[in-house]
Each structure stands twice: as C-alpha cells, then as structure tokens.
CSV table of C-alpha atoms in Angstrom, one decimal:
chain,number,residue,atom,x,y,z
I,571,UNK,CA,31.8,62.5,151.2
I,572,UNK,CA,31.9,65.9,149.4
I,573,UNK,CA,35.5,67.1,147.8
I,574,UNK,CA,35.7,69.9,150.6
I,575,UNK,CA,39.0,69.6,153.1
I,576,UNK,CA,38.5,67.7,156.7
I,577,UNK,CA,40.4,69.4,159.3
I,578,UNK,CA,40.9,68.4,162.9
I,579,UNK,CA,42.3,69.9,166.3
I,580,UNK,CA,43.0,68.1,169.3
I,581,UNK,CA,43.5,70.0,172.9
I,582,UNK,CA,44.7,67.3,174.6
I,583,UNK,CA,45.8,69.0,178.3
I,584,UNK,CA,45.3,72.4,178.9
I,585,UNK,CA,49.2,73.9,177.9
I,586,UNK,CA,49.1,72.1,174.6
I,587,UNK,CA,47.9,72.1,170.8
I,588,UNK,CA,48.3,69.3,168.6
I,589,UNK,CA,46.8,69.5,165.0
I,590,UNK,CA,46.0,66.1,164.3
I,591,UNK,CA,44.2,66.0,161.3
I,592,UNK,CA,41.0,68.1,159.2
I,593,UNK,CA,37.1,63.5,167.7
I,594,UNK,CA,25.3,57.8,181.0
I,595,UNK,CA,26.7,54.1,180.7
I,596,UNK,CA,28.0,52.6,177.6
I,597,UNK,CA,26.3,50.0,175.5
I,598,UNK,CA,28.3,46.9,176.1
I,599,UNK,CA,30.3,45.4,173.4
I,600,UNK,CA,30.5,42.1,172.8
I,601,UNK,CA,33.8,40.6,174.6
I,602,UNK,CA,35.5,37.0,175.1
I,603,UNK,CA,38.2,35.0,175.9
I,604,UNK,CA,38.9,32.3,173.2
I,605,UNK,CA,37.5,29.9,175.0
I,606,UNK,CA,34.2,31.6,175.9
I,607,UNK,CA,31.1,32.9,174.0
I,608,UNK,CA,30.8,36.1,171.5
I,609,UNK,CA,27.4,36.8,171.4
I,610,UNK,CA,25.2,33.8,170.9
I,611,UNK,CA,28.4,31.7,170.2
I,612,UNK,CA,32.1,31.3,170.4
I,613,UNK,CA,34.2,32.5,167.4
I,614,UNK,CA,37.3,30.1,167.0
I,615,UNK,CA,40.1,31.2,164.8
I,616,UNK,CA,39.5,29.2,161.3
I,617,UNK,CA,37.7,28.7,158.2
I,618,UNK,CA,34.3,28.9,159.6
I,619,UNK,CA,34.7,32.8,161.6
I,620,UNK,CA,32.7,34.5,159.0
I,621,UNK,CA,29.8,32.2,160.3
I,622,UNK,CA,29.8,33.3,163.8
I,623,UNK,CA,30.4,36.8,163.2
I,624,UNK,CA,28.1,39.4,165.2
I,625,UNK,CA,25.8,40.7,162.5
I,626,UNK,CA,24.1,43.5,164.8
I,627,UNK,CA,21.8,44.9,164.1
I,628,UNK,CA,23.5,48.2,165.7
I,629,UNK,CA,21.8,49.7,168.4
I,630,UNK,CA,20.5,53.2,167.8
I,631,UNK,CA,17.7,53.4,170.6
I,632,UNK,CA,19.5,55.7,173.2
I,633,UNK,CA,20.2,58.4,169.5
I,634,UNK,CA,17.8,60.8,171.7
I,635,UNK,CA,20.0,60.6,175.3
I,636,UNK,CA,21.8,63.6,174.9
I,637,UNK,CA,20.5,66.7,176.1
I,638,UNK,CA,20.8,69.7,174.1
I,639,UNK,CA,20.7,72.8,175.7
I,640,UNK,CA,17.8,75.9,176.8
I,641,UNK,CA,18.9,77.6,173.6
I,642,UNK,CA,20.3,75.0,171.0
I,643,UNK,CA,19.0,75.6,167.3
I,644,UNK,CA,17.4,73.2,165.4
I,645,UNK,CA,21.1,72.4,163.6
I,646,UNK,CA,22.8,72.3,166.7
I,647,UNK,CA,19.6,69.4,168.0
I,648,UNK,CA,20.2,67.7,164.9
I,649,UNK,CA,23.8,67.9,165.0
I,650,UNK,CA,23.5,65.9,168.7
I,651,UNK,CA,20.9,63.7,167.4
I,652,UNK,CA,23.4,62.3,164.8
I,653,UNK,CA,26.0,62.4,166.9
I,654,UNK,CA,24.7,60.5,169.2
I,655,UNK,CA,23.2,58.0,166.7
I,656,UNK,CA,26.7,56.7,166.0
I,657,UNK,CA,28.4,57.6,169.0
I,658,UNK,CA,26.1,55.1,171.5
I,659,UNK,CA,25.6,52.5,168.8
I,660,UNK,CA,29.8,52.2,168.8
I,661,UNK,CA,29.3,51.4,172.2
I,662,UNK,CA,30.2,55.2,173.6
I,663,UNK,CA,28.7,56.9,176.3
I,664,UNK,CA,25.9,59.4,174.9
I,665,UNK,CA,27.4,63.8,174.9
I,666,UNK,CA,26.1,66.5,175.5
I,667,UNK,CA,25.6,69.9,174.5
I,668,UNK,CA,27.0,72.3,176.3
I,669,UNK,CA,26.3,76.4,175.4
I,670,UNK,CA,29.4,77.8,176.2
I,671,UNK,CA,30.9,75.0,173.6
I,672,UNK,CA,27.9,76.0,170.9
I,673,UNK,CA,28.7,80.0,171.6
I,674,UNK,CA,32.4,78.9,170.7
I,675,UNK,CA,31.5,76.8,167.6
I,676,UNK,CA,29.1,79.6,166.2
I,677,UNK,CA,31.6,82.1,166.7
I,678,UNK,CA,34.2,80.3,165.1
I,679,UNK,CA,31.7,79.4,161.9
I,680,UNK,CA,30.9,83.3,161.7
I,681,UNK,CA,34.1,84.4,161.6
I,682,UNK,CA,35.2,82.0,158.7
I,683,UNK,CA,31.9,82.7,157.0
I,684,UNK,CA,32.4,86.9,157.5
I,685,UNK,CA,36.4,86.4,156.5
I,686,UNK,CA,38.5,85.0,153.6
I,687,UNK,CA,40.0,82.2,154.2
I,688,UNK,CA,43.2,84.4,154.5
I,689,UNK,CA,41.9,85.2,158.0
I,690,UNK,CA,41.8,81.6,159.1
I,691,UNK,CA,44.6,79.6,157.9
I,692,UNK,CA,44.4,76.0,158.4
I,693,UNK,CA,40.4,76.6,159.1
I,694,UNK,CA,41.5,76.6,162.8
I,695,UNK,CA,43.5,79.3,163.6
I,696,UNK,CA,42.4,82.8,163.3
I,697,UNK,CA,44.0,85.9,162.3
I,698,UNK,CA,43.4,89.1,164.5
I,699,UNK,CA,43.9,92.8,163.1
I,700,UNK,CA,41.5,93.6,160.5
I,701,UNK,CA,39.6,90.4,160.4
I,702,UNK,CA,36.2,90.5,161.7
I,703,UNK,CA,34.8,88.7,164.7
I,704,UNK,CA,37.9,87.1,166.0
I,705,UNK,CA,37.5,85.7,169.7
I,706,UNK,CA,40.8,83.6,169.5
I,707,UNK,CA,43.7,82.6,168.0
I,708,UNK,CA,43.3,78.8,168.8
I,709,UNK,CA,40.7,76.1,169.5
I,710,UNK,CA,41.6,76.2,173.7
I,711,UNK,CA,41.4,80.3,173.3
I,712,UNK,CA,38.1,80.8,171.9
I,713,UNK,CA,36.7,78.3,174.4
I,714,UNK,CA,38.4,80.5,177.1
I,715,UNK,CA,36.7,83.3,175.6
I,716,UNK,CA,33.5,81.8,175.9
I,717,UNK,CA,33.4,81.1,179.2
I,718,UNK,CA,34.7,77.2,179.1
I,719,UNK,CA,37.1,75.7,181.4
I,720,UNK,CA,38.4,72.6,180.0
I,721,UNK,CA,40.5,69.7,181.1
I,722,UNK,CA,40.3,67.9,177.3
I,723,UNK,CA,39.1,69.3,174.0
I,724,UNK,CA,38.6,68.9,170.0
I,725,UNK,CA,37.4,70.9,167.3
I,726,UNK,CA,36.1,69.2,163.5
I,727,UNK,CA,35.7,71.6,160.9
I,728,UNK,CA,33.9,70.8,157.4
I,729,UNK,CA,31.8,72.7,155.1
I,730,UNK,CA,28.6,70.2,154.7
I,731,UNK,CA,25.4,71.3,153.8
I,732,UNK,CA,23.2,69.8,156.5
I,733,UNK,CA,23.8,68.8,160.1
I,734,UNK,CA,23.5,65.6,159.2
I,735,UNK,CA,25.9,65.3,156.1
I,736,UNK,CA,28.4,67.4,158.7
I,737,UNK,CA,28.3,64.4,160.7
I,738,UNK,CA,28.6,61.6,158.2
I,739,UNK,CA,31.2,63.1,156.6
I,740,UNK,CA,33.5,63.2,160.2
I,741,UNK,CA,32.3,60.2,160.9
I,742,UNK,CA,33.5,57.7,157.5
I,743,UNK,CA,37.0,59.6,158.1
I,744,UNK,CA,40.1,58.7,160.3
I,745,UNK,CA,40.7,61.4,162.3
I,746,UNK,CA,37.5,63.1,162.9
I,747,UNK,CA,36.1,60.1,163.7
I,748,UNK,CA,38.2,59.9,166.9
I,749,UNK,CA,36.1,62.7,169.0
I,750,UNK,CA,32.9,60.7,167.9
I,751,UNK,CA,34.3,57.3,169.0
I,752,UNK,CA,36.3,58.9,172.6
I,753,UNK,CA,34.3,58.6,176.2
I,754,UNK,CA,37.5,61.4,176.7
I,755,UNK,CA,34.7,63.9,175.6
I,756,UNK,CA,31.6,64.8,177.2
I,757,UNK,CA,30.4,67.7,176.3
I,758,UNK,CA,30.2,69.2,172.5
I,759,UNK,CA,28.9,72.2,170.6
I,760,UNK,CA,27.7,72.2,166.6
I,761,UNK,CA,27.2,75.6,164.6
I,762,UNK,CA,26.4,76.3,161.1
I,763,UNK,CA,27.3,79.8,159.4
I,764,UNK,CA,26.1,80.3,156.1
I,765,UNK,CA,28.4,81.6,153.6
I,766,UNK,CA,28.4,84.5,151.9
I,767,UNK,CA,26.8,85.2,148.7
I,768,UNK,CA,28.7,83.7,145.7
I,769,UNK,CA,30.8,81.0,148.3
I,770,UNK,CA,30.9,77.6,147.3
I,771,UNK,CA,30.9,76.8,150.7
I,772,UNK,CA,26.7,76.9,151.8
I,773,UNK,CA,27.8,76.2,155.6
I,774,UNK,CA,30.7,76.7,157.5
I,775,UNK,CA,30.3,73.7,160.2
I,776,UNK,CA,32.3,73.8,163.4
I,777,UNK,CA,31.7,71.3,166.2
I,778,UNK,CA,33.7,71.5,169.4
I,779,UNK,CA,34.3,68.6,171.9
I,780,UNK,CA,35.5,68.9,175.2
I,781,UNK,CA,35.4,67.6,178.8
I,782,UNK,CA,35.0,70.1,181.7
I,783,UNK,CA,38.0,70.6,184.3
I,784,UNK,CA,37.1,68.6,187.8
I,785,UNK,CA,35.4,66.1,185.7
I,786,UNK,CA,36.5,62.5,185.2
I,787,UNK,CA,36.8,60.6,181.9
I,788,UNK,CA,34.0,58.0,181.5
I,789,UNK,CA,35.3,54.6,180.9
I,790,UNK,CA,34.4,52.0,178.2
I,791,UNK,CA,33.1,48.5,179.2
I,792,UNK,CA,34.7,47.3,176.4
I,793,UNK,CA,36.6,47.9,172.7
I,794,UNK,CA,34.3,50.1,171.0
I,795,UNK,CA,34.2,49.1,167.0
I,796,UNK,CA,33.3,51.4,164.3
I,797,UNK,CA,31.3,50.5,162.0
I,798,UNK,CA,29.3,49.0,164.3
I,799,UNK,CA,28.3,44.9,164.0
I,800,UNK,CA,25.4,44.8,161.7
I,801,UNK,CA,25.6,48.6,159.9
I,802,UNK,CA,24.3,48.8,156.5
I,803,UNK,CA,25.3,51.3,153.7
I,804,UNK,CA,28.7,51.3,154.4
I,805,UNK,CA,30.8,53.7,152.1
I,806,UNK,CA,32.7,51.0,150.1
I,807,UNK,CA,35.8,53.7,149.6
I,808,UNK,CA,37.8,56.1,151.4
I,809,UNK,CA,39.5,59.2,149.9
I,810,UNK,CA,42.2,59.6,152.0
I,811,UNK,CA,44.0,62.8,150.7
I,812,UNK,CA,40.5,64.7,151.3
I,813,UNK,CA,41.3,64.2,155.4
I,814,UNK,CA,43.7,67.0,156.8
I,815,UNK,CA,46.7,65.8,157.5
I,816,UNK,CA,45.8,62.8,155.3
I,817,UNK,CA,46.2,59.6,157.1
I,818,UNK,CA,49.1,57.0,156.3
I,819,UNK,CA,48.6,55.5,152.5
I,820,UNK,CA,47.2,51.7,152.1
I,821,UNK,CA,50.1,49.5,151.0
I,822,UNK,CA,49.3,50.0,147.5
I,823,UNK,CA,50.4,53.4,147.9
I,824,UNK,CA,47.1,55.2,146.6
I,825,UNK,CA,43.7,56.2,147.2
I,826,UNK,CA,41.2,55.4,147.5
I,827,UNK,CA,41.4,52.7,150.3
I,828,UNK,CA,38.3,50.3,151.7
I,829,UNK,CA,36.1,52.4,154.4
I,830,UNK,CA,37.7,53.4,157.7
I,831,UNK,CA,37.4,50.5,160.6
I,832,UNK,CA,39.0,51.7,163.8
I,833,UNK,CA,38.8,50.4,167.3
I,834,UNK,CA,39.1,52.2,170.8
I,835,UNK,CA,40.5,50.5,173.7
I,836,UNK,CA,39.6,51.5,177.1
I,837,UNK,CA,42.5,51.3,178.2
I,838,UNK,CA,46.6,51.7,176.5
I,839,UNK,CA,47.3,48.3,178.0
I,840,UNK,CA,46.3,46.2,175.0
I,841,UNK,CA,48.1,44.4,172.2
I,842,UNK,CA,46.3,43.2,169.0
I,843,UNK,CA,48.0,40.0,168.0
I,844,UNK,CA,45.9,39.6,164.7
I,845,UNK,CA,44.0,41.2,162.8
I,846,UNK,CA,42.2,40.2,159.6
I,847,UNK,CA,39.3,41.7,156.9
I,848,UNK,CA,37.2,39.1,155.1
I,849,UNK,CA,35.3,39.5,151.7
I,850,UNK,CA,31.2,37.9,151.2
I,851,UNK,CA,33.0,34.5,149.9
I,852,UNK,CA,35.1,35.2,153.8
I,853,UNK,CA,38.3,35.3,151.5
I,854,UNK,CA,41.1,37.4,153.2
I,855,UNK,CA,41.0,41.3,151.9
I,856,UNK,CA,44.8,42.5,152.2
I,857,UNK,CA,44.3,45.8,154.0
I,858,UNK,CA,46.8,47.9,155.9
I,859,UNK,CA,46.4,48.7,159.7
I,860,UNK,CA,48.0,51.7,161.8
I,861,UNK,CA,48.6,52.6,165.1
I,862,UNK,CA,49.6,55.7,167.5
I,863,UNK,CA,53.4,56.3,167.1
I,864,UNK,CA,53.8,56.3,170.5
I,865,UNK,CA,53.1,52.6,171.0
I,866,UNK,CA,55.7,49.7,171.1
I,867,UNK,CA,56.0,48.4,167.8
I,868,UNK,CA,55.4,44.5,169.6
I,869,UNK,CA,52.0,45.6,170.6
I,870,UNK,CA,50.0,46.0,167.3
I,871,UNK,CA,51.0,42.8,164.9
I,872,UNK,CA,52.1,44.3,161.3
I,873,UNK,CA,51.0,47.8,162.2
I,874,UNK,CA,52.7,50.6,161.0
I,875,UNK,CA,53.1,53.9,163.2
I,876,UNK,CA,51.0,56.9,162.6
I,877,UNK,CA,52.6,60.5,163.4
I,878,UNK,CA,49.6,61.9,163.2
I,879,UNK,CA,47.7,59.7,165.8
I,880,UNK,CA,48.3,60.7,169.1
I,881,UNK,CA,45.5,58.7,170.6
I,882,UNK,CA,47.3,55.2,172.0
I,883,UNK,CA,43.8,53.8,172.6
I,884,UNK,CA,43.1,54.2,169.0
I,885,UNK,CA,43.8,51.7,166.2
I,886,UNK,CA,42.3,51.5,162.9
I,887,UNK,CA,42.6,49.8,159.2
I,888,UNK,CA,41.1,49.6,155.6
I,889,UNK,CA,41.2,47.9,153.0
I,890,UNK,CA,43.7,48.6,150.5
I,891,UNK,CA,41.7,48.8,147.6
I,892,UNK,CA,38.2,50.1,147.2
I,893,UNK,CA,35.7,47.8,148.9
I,894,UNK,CA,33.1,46.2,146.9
I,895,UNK,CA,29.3,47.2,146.9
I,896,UNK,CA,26.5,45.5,148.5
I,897,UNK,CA,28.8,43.2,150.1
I,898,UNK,CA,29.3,41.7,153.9
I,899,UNK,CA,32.6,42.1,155.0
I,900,UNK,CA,34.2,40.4,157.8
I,901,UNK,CA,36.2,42.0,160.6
I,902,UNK,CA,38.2,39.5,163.3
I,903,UNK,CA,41.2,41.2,166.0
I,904,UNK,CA,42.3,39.0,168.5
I,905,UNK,CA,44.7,40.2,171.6
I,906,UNK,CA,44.8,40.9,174.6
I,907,UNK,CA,43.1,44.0,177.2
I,908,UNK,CA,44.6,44.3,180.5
I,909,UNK,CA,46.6,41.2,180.0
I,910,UNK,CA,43.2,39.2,179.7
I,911,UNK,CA,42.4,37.4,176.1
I,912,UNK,CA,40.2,39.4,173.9
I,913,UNK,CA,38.6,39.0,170.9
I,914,UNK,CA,36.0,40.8,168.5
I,915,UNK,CA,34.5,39.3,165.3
I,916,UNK,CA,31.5,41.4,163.7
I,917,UNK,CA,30.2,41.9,160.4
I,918,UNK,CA,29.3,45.3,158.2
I,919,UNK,CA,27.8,45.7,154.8
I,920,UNK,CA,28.5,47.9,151.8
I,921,UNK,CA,26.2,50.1,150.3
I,922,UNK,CA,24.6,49.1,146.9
C-alpha cells in the first residue's frame, strides 16, 4: 500500500451518513459442525488443526461475471474485473456496474482533480460556491444527482495509480474492505481523474457501491473469509494509521499490525467463541480481534468494540506484530450461526 490516506463513506438507509473510515449465487464456503467434515476432513480443536486446514486454492473463475456497462471505460472494466476477482473468491455474490453509479464516481474524481483539496474536505464532502464541478455535498447527494435511487450505499476514495493498485489497496485495509466483502451491495461504479499537472496525486480514484431501492439484499451461504483459504502474497503488515479513521491499535499499541483477516456473517445472529492465528511451526500468534460496537460484548470472545464499525455482521483481526514473509499462517474461529455450531479453519501465505 502507497503512503496516500484511505477514506470511506457508508450510506447505510436513505436519511443517514455515517463516515466510517478512508465497502448471481455465492461460492459456498466451507462450513461444519464440530462433529462433521471441513472440506475433505474434520478439523478438531487441538494440536494437529494446522493439518487439516483448507489450503484453497481460492477460486477466481467467476473474476469475469460482472457486467460492466454499454459505456464503461477500460479503468472502470478493470476496476470490476478486480473487484470481482476478490469479491467471488471470498465467497460474495459477483457486482455490477451500474452508469448512473460510474457518472457519480467520475464526477466526484473530477471535481477533486479540478479543485484543491480545500474544496473537498475529508475527500468526501464537497464544497459549493466557487469550486468547480460540484454535483453534491454528500456521497447519497451526488448519487441523487445522477439519477440513482438507492436503498444502501458506499463510497472508497484513494489516490492509486492503476485500477488495479486502487483495488488492492481497499482491499488489504479494514474498512474499505467491507463494500468488497458485503452481498449488501450490488451495484458499483469506479472512475479515475487524473490530476493536475505538478499533483502528486496521478489519479484521483472514486468507487461507489450501492444497492438499488425495491431491491433485496442477496444472502450469503455461509461466513465469507478474507483472505481467502489458499491466497498467496499476502501483505505480511498493515499500516493502520494510513486507513481513515484508523482502525482500533493491536495490543501492542503500534503499527504496523499482521495483515487484515475479517469475516462476514450472513446473518447478526452469531457468536464467535474462539478465535486463534497460527504461525508455519502452527505456534499461536497473539493478535488482537474487534468487533461492531453495537454487539453484546458475550458474543465475540476477547473482542474489543470498534466505534467505527457499524457493520454487526462484520468481525475482523491481525496479528499484533508484523507477520512474517513467505510463511503459512493459520486461521481457526469456532461459534455458532443461527444457533447452529460453526467452524472455519483455512490457511494463507505471506508474500516473500
């Protein structure tokens, strides 16, 4: 990830804003009661869980299922093409583009890229009056403007050089990972201003994700895990105070942490009664683990709350040191979904 700021905004219902930080059928996940089979075999708690852990591969065959739209740009098809990569692999239904959502993104991107930054504060709010190009004051307004009706939306802001990089860098984050990793969203739209002579910012990149009104949620099979079972090159660190608002510290009390590792329930009826990160030797990593502050502290073991996580299906950890390189790590969560014993053990690797 580049040293440039991460910002996020979160529509959640159509009345309200909350700035939160900087988001066909599922895949299905692997799931089990204790007593059953994960994957080709059962994973018992104990000594030997690192064994039986679901190495992947991930599965990136349905990268091409979403459809862009009649006049989507090469950055915006690339944009969905990465998206989607990650996005089905985790287990998520594949998005869509939608143009009324890439007419919003690209006038948002212009209008930083035409402006100083004095005319959008906080990258997602802009400033009227003698600012150029401004089509709303908020996320939910400039959708308005361009035509969209919404029931659910988010907006990721970052200033990547390529579609691609734009992507990855939401993606290894807490959260702007969440739009990536939510079946809330169906529909999304990526543009890419370029900035203006002399900036040190080549692209001003603005993706919008949202879920049309009289439309209903799609719905997991399963917990969706990120990274998923079997992914290589894993960013060994994240630098926490890079994300705006920056995510909770690790226990130590200072970046950087291990890589992001989040999971997204289908449902807020879950608890997560442990919840453990294992080195290559399948030694225990300490690591720190959060959850939305809006959930009882009884249903996440040794969790602490997030303020800035309002997504109750949404949990996620890291190590609390840097992770180390070329190296399979270990993740095990055991609870319960619906009342019904759950349990996910899978496997990622470091990059060299």
């Amino acid at each position: 990830m580049t040293r440039a700021r991460l910002l996020f905004a979160s529509l959640f219902a159509l009345s309200s804003i909350a700035l939160v930080g900087c988001g066909d059928d599922p895949t299905p996940a692997t799931t089990a009661a204790p007593d059953a089979a994960t994957g080709p075999r059962a994973c018992p708690p104990g000594p030997n869980v690192c064994a039986c852990a679901d190495n992947g591969p991930p599965d990136f065959s349905r990268a091409e299922s979403g459809m862009a739209t009649a006049t989507s740009d090469e950055f915006q098809q690339a944009a969905l093409l990465r998206t989607n990569y990650w996005r089905t692999a985790a287990g998520v239904p594949a998005i869509h583009a939608n143009a009324q959502l890439e007419q919003a993104a690209m006038a948002h991107s212009t209008f930083m890229a035409t402006n100083a930054s004095s005319c959008w504060p906080g990258a997602h709010f802009e400033n009227a009056g003698a600012c150029m190009g401004y089509t709303g004051r908020t996320p939910g307004d400039r959708l308005a403007a361009a035509g969209y009706r919404l029931s659910a939306s988010g907006e990721v802001i970052n200033w990547e050089a390529t579609p691609q990089r734009a992507i990855d860098g939401w993606i290894w984050t807490v959260y702007h990972r969440t739009p990536f990793q939510d079946p809330t969203y169906t529909e999304t739209g990526f543009a890419a201003a370029p900035g203006r002579p002399g900036d040190q910012r080549r692209f001003h990149n603005t993706m919008e994700f949202a879920r049309p009104q009289g439309t209903a949620a799609p719905t997991l099979s399963d917990v969706s895990v990120f990274p998923p079972p079997g992914t290589t090159n894993v960013p060994t660190a994240f630098q926490g105070n890079l994300e705006g608002p920056t995510p909770p510290l690790p226990a130590t009390g200072a970046w950087p942490s291990g890589t992001v590792i989040s999971l997204m329930f289908p449902t807020s009826n879950f608890t997560i009664e442990s919840h453990r990160l294992y080195d290559g030797t399948c030694a225990e990593v300490p690591h720190s683990t959060f959850r939305a502050a809006r959930l009882a502290d009884t249903v996440v073991a040794d969790a602490r709350a997030d303020m800035n996580n309002s997504n109750p299906r949404f949990v996620f950890l890291y190590g609390d040191t840097r992770l180390r390189a070329n190296t399979q790590y270990t993740v095990e969560v055991r609870g319960t979904v619906e009342g019904a014993p759950w349990y996910r053990v899978w496997a990622f690797t470091t990059a060299p």
